[in-house]
PDB file of C-alpha atoms in Angstrom:
ATOM      1  CA  MET A1121       1.899  50.026 -23.537  1.00  0.00           C
ATOM      2  CA  LYS A1122      -1.194  47.914 -24.444  1.00  0.00           C
ATOM      3  CA  LYS A1123       1.599  45.952 -27.251  1.00  0.00           C
ATOM      4  CA  PHE A1124       4.009  45.442 -24.215  1.00  0.00           C
ATOM      5  CA  LEU A1125       1.295  43.707 -22.071  1.00  0.00           C
ATOM      6  CA  SER A1126       0.262  41.943 -24.743  1.00  0.00           C
ATOM      7  CA  VAL A1127       3.963  40.540 -25.318  1.00  0.00           C
ATOM      8  CA  VAL A1128       3.813  39.774 -21.268  1.00  0.00           C
ATOM      9  CA  LEU A1129       0.503  37.894 -21.296  1.00  0.00           C
ATOM     10  CA  ALA A1130       2.086  35.776 -24.561  1.00  0.00           C
ATOM     11  CA  LEU A1131       5.129  35.009 -22.696  1.00  0.00           C
ATOM     12  CA  VAL A1132       3.765  34.148 -19.502  1.00  0.00           C
ATOM     13  CA  LEU A1133       0.904  31.884 -21.708  1.00  0.00           C
ATOM     14  CA  THR A1134       3.979  29.849 -23.410  1.00  0.00           C
ATOM     15  CA  LEU A1135       5.821  29.497 -19.835  1.00  0.00           C
ATOM     16  CA  SER A1136       2.687  28.200 -18.516  1.00  0.00           C
ATOM     17  CA  LEU A1137       2.014  25.855 -21.479  1.00  0.00           C
ATOM     18  CA  ALA A1138       5.937  24.550 -21.598  1.00  0.00           C
ATOM     19  CA  SER A1139       5.452  24.077 -17.345  1.00  0.00           C
ATOM     20  CA  SER A1140       2.723  21.893 -18.119  1.00  0.00           C
ATOM     21  CA  ALA A1141       4.266  20.067 -20.782  1.00  0.00           C
ATOM     22  CA  LEU A1142       7.226  19.208 -18.599  1.00  0.00           C
ATOM     23  CA  ALA A1143       4.702  17.758 -16.126  1.00  0.00           C
ATOM     24  CA  VAL A1144       5.602  14.072 -15.414  1.00  0.00           C
ATOM     25  CA  THR A1145       2.047  12.241 -16.203  1.00  0.00           C
ATOM     26  CA  VAL A1146       0.591   9.140 -14.713  1.00  0.00           C
ATOM     27  CA  ALA A1147      -2.375   7.155 -15.591  1.00  0.00           C
ATOM     28  CA  LEU A1148      -4.442   5.666 -12.890  1.00  0.00           C
ATOM     29  CA  PRO A1149      -7.368   3.251 -12.908  1.00  0.00           C
ATOM     30  CA  ASN A1150     -10.489   5.784 -12.347  1.00  0.00           C
ATOM     31  CA  ASP A1151     -12.718   3.324  -9.922  1.00  0.00           C
ATOM     32  CA  ALA A1152     -12.618   4.288  -6.082  1.00  0.00           C
ATOM     33  CA  THR A1153     -10.723   1.122  -4.798  1.00  0.00           C
ATOM     34  CA  ASN A1154      -8.385   0.585  -7.595  1.00  0.00           C
ATOM     35  CA  GLU A1155      -7.122   4.106  -7.948  1.00  0.00           C
ATOM     36  CA  GLY A1156      -6.696   4.069  -4.134  1.00  0.00           C
ATOM     37  CA  ARG A1157      -4.691   1.034  -4.691  1.00  0.00           C
ATOM     38  CA  ALA A1158      -2.556   2.898  -6.801  1.00  0.00           C
ATOM     39  CA  LEU A1159      -1.762   5.677  -5.097  1.00  0.00           C
ATOM     40  CA  LEU A1160      -0.905   3.827  -1.936  1.00  0.00           C
ATOM     41  CA  LEU A1161       1.287   1.975  -4.226  1.00  0.00           C
ATOM     42  CA  LEU A1162       3.202   5.100  -4.765  1.00  0.00           C
ATOM     43  CA  GLN A1163       3.094   6.354  -1.458  1.00  0.00           C
ATOM     44  CA  ALA A1164       4.692   2.815  -0.444  1.00  0.00           C
ATOM     45  CA  ASN A1165       7.400   3.821  -2.565  1.00  0.00           C
ATOM     46  CA  GLY A1166       7.816   7.460  -1.011  1.00  0.00           C
ATOM     47  CA  ILE A1167       6.919   9.327  -4.128  1.00  0.00           C
ATOM     48  CA  ILE A1168       3.491  10.960  -3.219  1.00  0.00           C
ATOM     49  CA  THR A1169       1.888  11.244   0.711  1.00  0.00           C
ATOM     50  CA  LEU A1170      -1.671  10.714   1.287  1.00  0.00           C
ATOM     51  CA  LYS A1171      -3.957  12.356   3.801  1.00  0.00           C
ATOM     52  CA  GLU A1172      -3.943  11.034   7.015  1.00  0.00           C
ATOM     53  CA  GLU A1173      -7.785   9.751   6.917  1.00  0.00           C
ATOM     54  CA  ALA A1174      -7.555   8.527   3.028  1.00  0.00           C
ATOM     55  CA  GLY A1175      -7.858   5.179   2.806  1.00  0.00           C
ATOM     56  CA  ILE A1176      -8.407   2.051   0.146  1.00  0.00           C
ATOM     57  CA  THR A1177     -10.731   4.570  -1.582  1.00  0.00           C
ATOM     58  CA  ALA A1178      -8.834   7.437  -2.138  1.00  0.00           C
ATOM     59  CA  THR A1179      -8.352   9.591  -4.836  1.00  0.00           C
ATOM     60  CA  VAL A1180      -5.853  12.134  -6.247  1.00  0.00           C
ATOM     61  CA  ALA A1181      -8.094  14.984  -4.112  1.00  0.00           C
ATOM     62  CA  ASP A1182      -6.754  12.869  -1.077  1.00  0.00           C
ATOM     63  CA  ILE A1183      -2.863  13.636  -1.888  1.00  0.00           C
ATOM     64  CA  ALA A1184      -1.501  15.508   0.765  1.00  0.00           C
ATOM     65  CA  GLU A1185       2.053  16.174  -0.721  1.00  0.00           C
ATOM     66  CA  ASN A1186       3.154  15.499  -4.171  1.00  0.00           C
ATOM     67  CA  PRO A1187       6.788  17.131  -4.303  1.00  0.00           C
ATOM     68  CA  LEU A1188       7.500  16.530  -7.868  1.00  0.00           C
ATOM     69  CA  GLY A1189       4.081  17.991  -9.368  1.00  0.00           C
ATOM     70  CA  LEU A1190       3.113  14.547 -10.817  1.00  0.00           C
ATOM     71  CA  GLU A1191      -0.068  14.968 -13.498  1.00  0.00           C
ATOM     72  CA  PHE A1192      -2.479  12.268 -12.876  1.00  0.00           C
ATOM     73  CA  HIS A1193      -4.764  11.018 -15.459  1.00  0.00           C
ATOM     74  CA  GLU A1194      -7.841   9.021 -14.274  1.00  0.00           C
ATOM     75  CA  VAL A1195      -8.938   6.374 -16.481  1.00  0.00           C
ATOM     76  CA  GLU A1196     -11.100   3.269 -16.765  1.00  0.00           C
ATOM     77  CA  ALA A1197      -9.101   0.652 -15.526  1.00  0.00           C
ATOM     78  CA  ALA A1198      -9.728  -1.402 -18.551  1.00  0.00           C
ATOM     79  CA  MET A1199      -8.649   1.542 -20.600  1.00  0.00           C
ATOM     80  CA  VAL A1200      -5.298   2.289 -18.821  1.00  0.00           C
ATOM     81  CA  PRO A1201      -2.849   0.113 -21.189  1.00  0.00           C
ATOM     82  CA  ASN A1202      -4.252   1.791 -24.194  1.00  0.00           C
ATOM     83  CA  VAL A1203      -2.822   5.255 -23.202  1.00  0.00           C
ATOM     84  CA  LEU A1204       0.363   4.045 -21.792  1.00  0.00           C
ATOM     85  CA  ALA A1205       2.242   5.293 -25.136  1.00  0.00           C
ATOM     86  CA  ASP A1206       0.978   8.861 -24.250  1.00  0.00           C
ATOM     87  CA  VAL A1207       1.863   9.170 -20.708  1.00  0.00           C
ATOM     88  CA  ASP A1208       5.098   8.718 -18.768  1.00  0.00           C
ATOM     89  CA  TYR A1209       3.997   5.970 -16.502  1.00  0.00           C
ATOM     90  CA  ALA A1210       0.810   4.176 -15.687  1.00  0.00           C
ATOM     91  CA  ILE A1211      -0.265   2.060 -12.764  1.00  0.00           C
ATOM     92  CA  ILE A1212      -2.548  -0.833 -14.274  1.00  0.00           C
ATOM     93  CA  ASN A1213      -4.407  -3.927 -12.723  1.00  0.00           C
ATOM     94  CA  ASN A1214      -2.534  -6.992 -13.495  1.00  0.00           C
ATOM     95  CA  ASN A1215      -5.431  -9.083 -15.833  1.00  0.00           C
ATOM     96  CA  PHE A1216      -5.684  -5.772 -17.635  1.00  0.00           C
ATOM     97  CA  ALA A1217      -1.520  -5.747 -18.203  1.00  0.00           C
ATOM     98  CA  LEU A1218      -1.248  -9.083 -19.002  1.00  0.00           C
ATOM     99  CA  ASP A1219      -4.239  -9.251 -21.511  1.00  0.00           C
ATOM    100  CA  ALA A1220      -2.053  -6.129 -23.018  1.00  0.00           C
ATOM    101  CA  GLY A1221       1.371  -8.675 -23.140  1.00  0.00           C
ATOM    102  CA  LEU A1222       2.815  -6.623 -19.983  1.00  0.00           C
ATOM    103  CA  ASN A1223       3.896  -8.418 -16.948  1.00  0.00           C
ATOM    104  CA  PRO A1224       4.613  -6.998 -13.709  1.00  0.00           C
ATOM    105  CA  ALA A1225       7.408  -9.879 -13.039  1.00  0.00           C
ATOM    106  CA  ASP A1226       9.709  -8.774 -15.657  1.00  0.00           C
ATOM    107  CA  GLY A1227       8.038  -5.730 -16.982  1.00  0.00           C
ATOM    108  CA  SER A1228       7.374  -3.137 -14.273  1.00  0.00           C
ATOM    109  CA  LEU A1229       9.200  -0.584 -12.630  1.00  0.00           C
ATOM    110  CA  LEU A1230       7.327  -0.875  -9.499  1.00  0.00           C
ATOM    111  CA  LYS A1231       5.198  -3.205  -8.111  1.00  0.00           C
ATOM    112  CA  GLU A1232       2.721  -4.465  -4.989  1.00  0.00           C
ATOM    113  CA  SER A1233       4.509  -7.362  -2.802  1.00  0.00           C
ATOM    114  CA  ALA A1234       3.069 -10.993  -2.643  1.00  0.00           C
ATOM    115  CA  ASP A1235       1.328 -10.451   0.345  1.00  0.00           C
ATOM    116  CA  SER A1236      -1.097  -7.838  -1.168  1.00  0.00           C
ATOM    117  CA  PRO A1237      -4.356  -7.342   0.890  1.00  0.00           C
ATOM    118  CA  TYR A1238      -6.155  -7.401  -2.694  1.00  0.00           C
ATOM    119  CA  ALA A1239      -7.113 -11.150  -2.979  1.00  0.00           C
ATOM    120  CA  ASN A1240      -9.330 -11.690  -6.254  1.00  0.00           C
ATOM    121  CA  VAL A1241     -12.307 -13.517  -5.015  1.00  0.00           C
ATOM    122  CA  LEU A1242     -15.450 -15.979  -5.938  1.00  0.00           C
ATOM    123  CA  SER A1243     -18.407 -13.961  -5.356  1.00  0.00           C
ATOM    124  CA  VAL A1244     -21.901 -14.801  -5.324  1.00  0.00           C
ATOM    125  CA  LYS A1245     -25.311 -13.114  -4.660  1.00  0.00           C
ATOM    126  CA  ASP A1246     -26.456 -13.266  -0.870  1.00  0.00           C
ATOM    127  CA  GLY A1247     -28.419 -16.265  -0.472  1.00  0.00           C
ATOM    128  CA  ASN A1248     -26.556 -18.373  -2.900  1.00  0.00           C
ATOM    129  CA  GLN A1249     -23.532 -18.807  -0.424  1.00  0.00           C
ATOM    130  CA  ASP A1250     -24.638 -22.029   1.287  1.00  0.00           C
ATOM    131  CA  THR A1251     -25.789 -23.697  -1.800  1.00  0.00           C
ATOM    132  CA  ASP A1252     -24.326 -27.083  -3.226  1.00  0.00           C
ATOM    133  CA  ALA A1253     -23.243 -25.344  -5.958  1.00  0.00           C
ATOM    134  CA  CYS A1254     -21.532 -22.563  -4.402  1.00  0.00           C
ATOM    135  CA  LYS A1255     -19.473 -25.278  -2.171  1.00  0.00           C
ATOM    136  CA  ALA A1256     -18.833 -27.133  -5.472  1.00  0.00           C
ATOM    137  CA  LEU A1257     -17.435 -24.046  -7.128  1.00  0.00           C
ATOM    138  CA  ILE A1258     -15.852 -23.142  -3.657  1.00  0.00           C
ATOM    139  CA  ALA A1259     -13.849 -26.650  -3.700  1.00  0.00           C
ATOM    140  CA  ALA A1260     -13.121 -26.600  -7.192  1.00  0.00           C
ATOM    141  CA  LEU A1261     -11.073 -23.432  -6.976  1.00  0.00           C
ATOM    142  CA  SER A1262      -9.607 -24.512  -3.743  1.00  0.00           C
ATOM    143  CA  SER A1263      -8.050 -27.275  -5.350  1.00  0.00           C
ATOM    144  CA  GLN A1264      -4.610 -28.709  -5.468  1.00  0.00           C
ATOM    145  CA  ALA A1265      -5.247 -28.649  -9.573  1.00  0.00           C
ATOM    146  CA  VAL A1266      -5.887 -24.978  -9.407  1.00  0.00           C
ATOM    147  CA  ALA A1267      -3.020 -24.236  -7.146  1.00  0.00           C
ATOM    148  CA  ASP A1268      -0.782 -26.215  -9.499  1.00  0.00           C
ATOM    149  CA  TYR A1269      -2.181 -25.007 -12.618  1.00  0.00           C
ATOM    150  CA  ILE A1270      -1.253 -21.091 -11.246  1.00  0.00           C
ATOM    151  CA  ALA A1271       2.238 -22.169 -10.255  1.00  0.00           C
ATOM    152  CA  ALA A1272       3.122 -23.545 -13.497  1.00  0.00           C
ATOM    153  CA  ASN A1273       1.516 -20.667 -15.822  1.00  0.00           C
ATOM    154  CA  TRP A1274       2.660 -17.817 -13.628  1.00  0.00           C
ATOM    155  CA  ALA A1275       5.658 -19.111 -12.035  1.00  0.00           C
ATOM    156  CA  ASP A1276       7.120 -15.501 -12.283  1.00  0.00           C
ATOM    157  CA  GLY A1277       4.662 -14.470  -9.359  1.00  0.00           C
ATOM    158  CA  SER A1278       2.336 -12.438 -11.798  1.00  0.00           C
ATOM    159  CA  VAL A1279      -0.562 -14.243 -10.382  1.00  0.00           C
ATOM    160  CA  VAL A1280       0.096 -16.156  -6.474  1.00  0.00           C
ATOM    161  CA  SER A1281      -2.384 -18.562  -5.309  1.00  0.00           C
ATOM    162  CA  VAL A1282      -3.503 -17.522  -1.475  1.00  0.00           C
ATOM    163  CA  ILE A1283      -5.046 -21.108  -1.093  1.00  0.00           C
ATOM    164  CA  ALA A1284      -3.575 -22.337   2.247  1.00  0.00           C
ATOM    165  CA  GLU A1285      -4.437 -25.800   2.351  1.00  0.00           C
ATOM    166  CA  PRO A1286      -5.435 -26.755  -1.506  1.00  0.00           C
ATOM    167  CA  GLY A1287      -7.769 -30.092  -1.614  1.00  0.00           C
ATOM    168  CA  ASP A1288      -8.845 -32.804  -4.156  1.00  0.00           C
ATOM    169  CA  GLY A1289     -11.396 -30.193  -5.863  1.00  0.00           C
ATOM    170  CA  TYR A1290     -14.370 -31.678  -3.884  1.00  0.00           C
ATOM    171  CA  ASP A1291     -16.714 -31.194  -0.798  1.00  0.00           C
ATOM    172  CA  ALA A1292     -17.979 -34.236   0.809  1.00  0.00           C
ATOM    173  CA  THR A1293     -20.871 -32.271   2.173  1.00  0.00           C
ATOM    174  CA  VAL A1294     -22.158 -31.606  -1.341  1.00  0.00           C
ATOM    175  CA  ASP A1295     -25.049 -33.685  -3.427  1.00  0.00           C
ATOM    176  CA  TYR A1296     -23.140 -34.184  -6.451  1.00  0.00           C
ATOM    177  CA  ALA A1297     -25.512 -36.401  -8.117  1.00  0.00           C
ATOM    178  CA  ALA A1298     -28.681 -33.632  -7.469  1.00  0.00           C
ATOM    179  CA  LEU A1299     -26.116 -31.237  -9.112  1.00  0.00           C
ATOM    180  CA  ALA A1300     -25.439 -33.470 -12.394  1.00  0.00           C
ATOM    181  CA  GLY A1301     -26.903 -32.128 -15.744  1.00  0.00           C
ATOM    182  CA  THR A1302     -27.006 -28.948 -14.585  1.00  0.00           C
ATOM    183  CA  THR A1303     -25.217 -25.818 -15.462  1.00  0.00           C
ATOM    184  CA  ILE A1304     -23.550 -23.184 -13.259  1.00  0.00           C
ATOM    185  CA  LYS A1305     -22.765 -19.775 -15.037  1.00  0.00           C
ATOM    186  CA  VAL A1306     -19.616 -17.840 -13.768  1.00  0.00           C
ATOM    187  CA  GLY A1307     -18.647 -14.392 -15.087  1.00  0.00           C
ATOM    188  CA  ALA A1308     -14.690 -13.734 -15.360  1.00  0.00           C
ATOM    189  CA  THR A1309     -12.412 -11.490 -17.072  1.00  0.00           C
ATOM    190  CA  PRO A1310     -10.197 -13.243 -19.487  1.00  0.00           C
ATOM    191  CA  ASN A1311      -6.231 -13.340 -18.055  1.00  0.00           C
ATOM    192  CA  PRO A1312      -6.218 -15.099 -15.573  1.00  0.00           C
ATOM    193  CA  HIS A1313      -9.664 -15.655 -14.565  1.00  0.00           C
ATOM    194  CA  GLU A1314     -10.916 -17.231 -17.364  1.00  0.00           C
ATOM    195  CA  LEU A1315      -8.216 -19.642 -17.726  1.00  0.00           C
ATOM    196  CA  ILE A1316      -8.403 -20.517 -14.041  1.00  0.00           C
ATOM    197  CA  LEU A1317     -11.746 -21.472 -14.528  1.00  0.00           C
ATOM    198  CA  THR A1318     -10.985 -23.701 -17.460  1.00  0.00           C
ATOM    199  CA  VAL A1319      -9.288 -25.910 -14.498  1.00  0.00           C
ATOM    200  CA  VAL A1320     -12.455 -25.818 -12.617  1.00  0.00           C
ATOM    201  CA  LYS A1321     -14.467 -26.863 -15.677  1.00  0.00           C
ATOM    202  CA  ASP A1322     -13.107 -30.119 -16.014  1.00  0.00           C
ATOM    203  CA  ILE A1323     -12.907 -30.813 -11.896  1.00  0.00           C
ATOM    204  CA  LEU A1324     -16.707 -30.319 -12.381  1.00  0.00           C
ATOM    205  CA  ALA A1325     -17.333 -32.026 -15.610  1.00  0.00           C
ATOM    206  CA  ALA A1326     -16.020 -35.018 -13.811  1.00  0.00           C
ATOM    207  CA  LYS A1327     -19.358 -34.719 -11.992  1.00  0.00           C
ATOM    208  CA  ASP A1328     -21.859 -34.234 -14.646  1.00  0.00           C
ATOM    209  CA  ILE A1329     -21.645 -30.281 -13.582  1.00  0.00           C
ATOM    210  CA  THR A1330     -21.393 -27.901 -16.720  1.00  0.00           C
ATOM    211  CA  LEU A1331     -19.498 -24.889 -15.997  1.00  0.00           C
ATOM    212  CA  GLU A1332     -20.321 -21.884 -18.652  1.00  0.00           C
ATOM    213  CA  ILE A1333     -17.808 -19.261 -18.505  1.00  0.00           C
ATOM    214  CA  VAL A1334     -19.502 -15.852 -19.472  1.00  0.00           C
ATOM    215  CA  GLU A1335     -16.432 -13.414 -20.622  1.00  0.00           C
ATOM    216  CA  TYR A1336     -16.398  -9.506 -19.564  1.00  0.00           C
ATOM    217  CA  THR A1337     -14.039  -6.952 -20.041  1.00  0.00           C
ATOM    218  CA  ASP A1338     -14.800  -4.552 -17.567  1.00  0.00           C
ATOM    219  CA  TYR A1339     -15.641  -4.661 -13.949  1.00  0.00           C
ATOM    220  CA  ILE A1340     -19.248  -3.338 -13.839  1.00  0.00           C
ATOM    221  CA  LEU A1341     -21.291  -5.438 -15.780  1.00  0.00           C
ATOM    222  CA  PRO A1342     -20.259  -8.985 -14.541  1.00  0.00           C
ATOM    223  CA  ASN A1343     -21.830  -7.255 -10.667  1.00  0.00           C
ATOM    224  CA  GLU A1344     -24.911  -5.955 -12.406  1.00  0.00           C
ATOM    225  CA  ALA A1345     -25.167  -9.589 -14.156  1.00  0.00           C
ATOM    226  CA  LEU A1346     -24.573 -11.099 -10.996  1.00  0.00           C
ATOM    227  CA  GLU A1347     -27.188  -8.936  -9.094  1.00  0.00           C
ATOM    228  CA  ALA A1348     -29.885  -9.337 -11.678  1.00  0.00           C
ATOM    229  CA  GLY A1349     -29.453 -13.042 -11.622  1.00  0.00           C
ATOM    230  CA  ASP A1350     -28.153 -13.672 -14.797  1.00  0.00           C
ATOM    231  CA  LEU A1351     -24.945 -15.268 -13.286  1.00  0.00           C
ATOM    232  CA  PHE A1352     -24.744 -17.642 -10.471  1.00  0.00           C
ATOM    233  CA  ALA A1353     -21.073 -16.327  -9.513  1.00  0.00           C
ATOM    234  CA  ASN A1354     -18.478 -13.948 -10.586  1.00  0.00           C
ATOM    235  CA  TYR A1355     -14.727 -14.147 -10.660  1.00  0.00           C
ATOM    236  CA  PHE A1356     -13.037 -11.338 -11.587  1.00  0.00           C
ATOM    237  CA  ALA A1357     -12.092  -8.561  -8.312  1.00  0.00           C
ATOM    238  CA  HIS A1358     -10.593  -7.938  -5.310  1.00  0.00           C
ATOM    239  CA  THR A1359     -12.370  -8.124  -1.714  1.00  0.00           C
ATOM    240  CA  PRO A1360     -12.244  -4.223  -1.565  1.00  0.00           C
ATOM    241  CA  TYR A1361     -13.771  -3.679  -5.087  1.00  0.00           C
ATOM    242  CA  GLN A1362     -16.558  -5.893  -4.202  1.00  0.00           C
ATOM    243  CA  ASP A1363     -17.336  -4.513  -1.009  1.00  0.00           C
ATOM    244  CA  ASP A1364     -17.359  -0.624  -2.145  1.00  0.00           C
ATOM    245  CA  PHE A1365     -19.368  -1.793  -5.116  1.00  0.00           C
ATOM    246  CA  ASN A1366     -22.012  -3.159  -2.772  1.00  0.00           C
ATOM    247  CA  ALA A1367     -21.673  -0.159  -0.762  1.00  0.00           C
ATOM    248  CA  ASN A1368     -22.037   2.575  -3.784  1.00  0.00           C
ATOM    249  CA  ASN A1369     -24.923   0.439  -5.726  1.00  0.00           C
ATOM    250  CA  GLY A1370     -27.023  -1.204  -3.194  1.00  0.00           C
ATOM    251  CA  THR A1371     -26.207  -4.318  -4.703  1.00  0.00           C
ATOM    252  CA  HIS A1372     -25.879  -7.622  -2.456  1.00  0.00           C
ATOM    253  CA  ILE A1373     -22.755  -9.715  -3.359  1.00  0.00           C
ATOM    254  CA  VAL A1374     -21.200 -12.139  -0.987  1.00  0.00           C
ATOM    255  CA  ASN A1375     -17.416 -12.735  -1.321  1.00  0.00           C
ATOM    256  CA  VAL A1376     -17.063 -16.630  -0.331  1.00  0.00           C
ATOM    257  CA  LEU A1377     -13.350 -17.284  -1.524  1.00  0.00           C
ATOM    258  CA  GLY A1378     -10.184 -15.670  -1.755  1.00  0.00           C
ATOM    259  CA  VAL A1379      -8.471 -17.621  -4.849  1.00  0.00           C
ATOM    260  CA  HIS A1380      -4.982 -15.380  -5.734  1.00  0.00           C
ATOM    261  CA  VAL A1381      -3.025 -12.049  -5.746  1.00  0.00           C
ATOM    262  CA  GLU A1382      -2.068 -10.133  -8.929  1.00  0.00           C
ATOM    263  CA  PRO A1383       0.380  -7.629  -8.000  1.00  0.00           C
ATOM    264  CA  MET A1384      -0.857  -3.953  -9.080  1.00  0.00           C
ATOM    265  CA  ALA A1385       1.996  -2.665 -10.909  1.00  0.00           C
ATOM    266  CA  LEU A1386       3.585   0.755 -12.414  1.00  0.00           C
ATOM    267  CA  TYR A1387       4.682   0.531 -16.172  1.00  0.00           C
ATOM    268  CA  GLY A1388       6.853   3.125 -17.646  1.00  0.00           C
ATOM    269  CA  GLY A1389       5.526   4.837 -21.113  1.00  0.00           C
ATOM    270  CA  LYS A1390       7.641   7.465 -22.393  1.00  0.00           C
ATOM    271  CA  GLN A1391       9.954   6.788 -19.360  1.00  0.00           C
ATOM    272  CA  ALA A1392      12.107   3.573 -19.165  1.00  0.00           C
ATOM    273  CA  ASP A1393      12.900   4.302 -15.631  1.00  0.00           C
ATOM    274  CA  LEU A1394      12.144   5.597 -12.302  1.00  0.00           C
ATOM    275  CA  THR A1395      14.326   8.554 -12.896  1.00  0.00           C
ATOM    276  CA  ALA A1396      11.330  10.964 -13.353  1.00  0.00           C
ATOM    277  CA  LEU A1397       9.839   9.870 -10.072  1.00  0.00           C
ATOM    278  CA  THR A1398      12.720  10.115  -8.037  1.00  0.00           C
ATOM    279  CA  VAL A1399      12.113  12.425  -5.284  1.00  0.00           C
ATOM    280  CA  LYS A1400      15.442  14.610  -4.997  1.00  0.00           C
TER     281      LYS A1400
END
């Protein structure tokens, strides 16, 4: 009898492991708003259903229906591209996707629409939003030169400007002479934010203002540096992320300008198409 029970238990264990091995795996960014954003993308495409009360900070615990039995792996946003080969699918923030040589326009299997509410923003610490330095940054990022740069370099729609009426790069109310000879430090992730800021750098240089771009490869350090006063501004995240960061960290970050949208997208790792995500 003992031998029989051992065989049964071994068989059950084997079947359990086999079932787990067959589960379709999906990697997601693990910070609150980006995980919620990824889950909303899956819901919008009929793959899962979230609880009614779940919002932009939804996590896998808020999934009400998972008909395919998907197995989710929550990973730091910057690291999601690194695990793509080990999972069936991964949902990746566009800046990290571009850095990894991925493109939502022609390399993804699903992506957000261009009217996504997740506009990437210029942010400053509360108290600095009405300064001439902030106004100068806003005017430069709102310029036709920046809009043209985005259109030319991401014509495929992987980065889309949301500036309705681009200007000449300057604000008539700013005392540029008083800013001449000063340096404005802005934190940014490499692609596309740092690239876009190179256009801003040239605009400000024409007024003898130096833009120092400080590169970050994560989403936490630039906000901590901004709060500490080591940066004047940052440009790397979308509005819901910044609002959630304030709520959870007691920081005083103010979003002063929505600049562009980067559609979040789902990419195939072990899977080449959406067959494994088709709800029958």
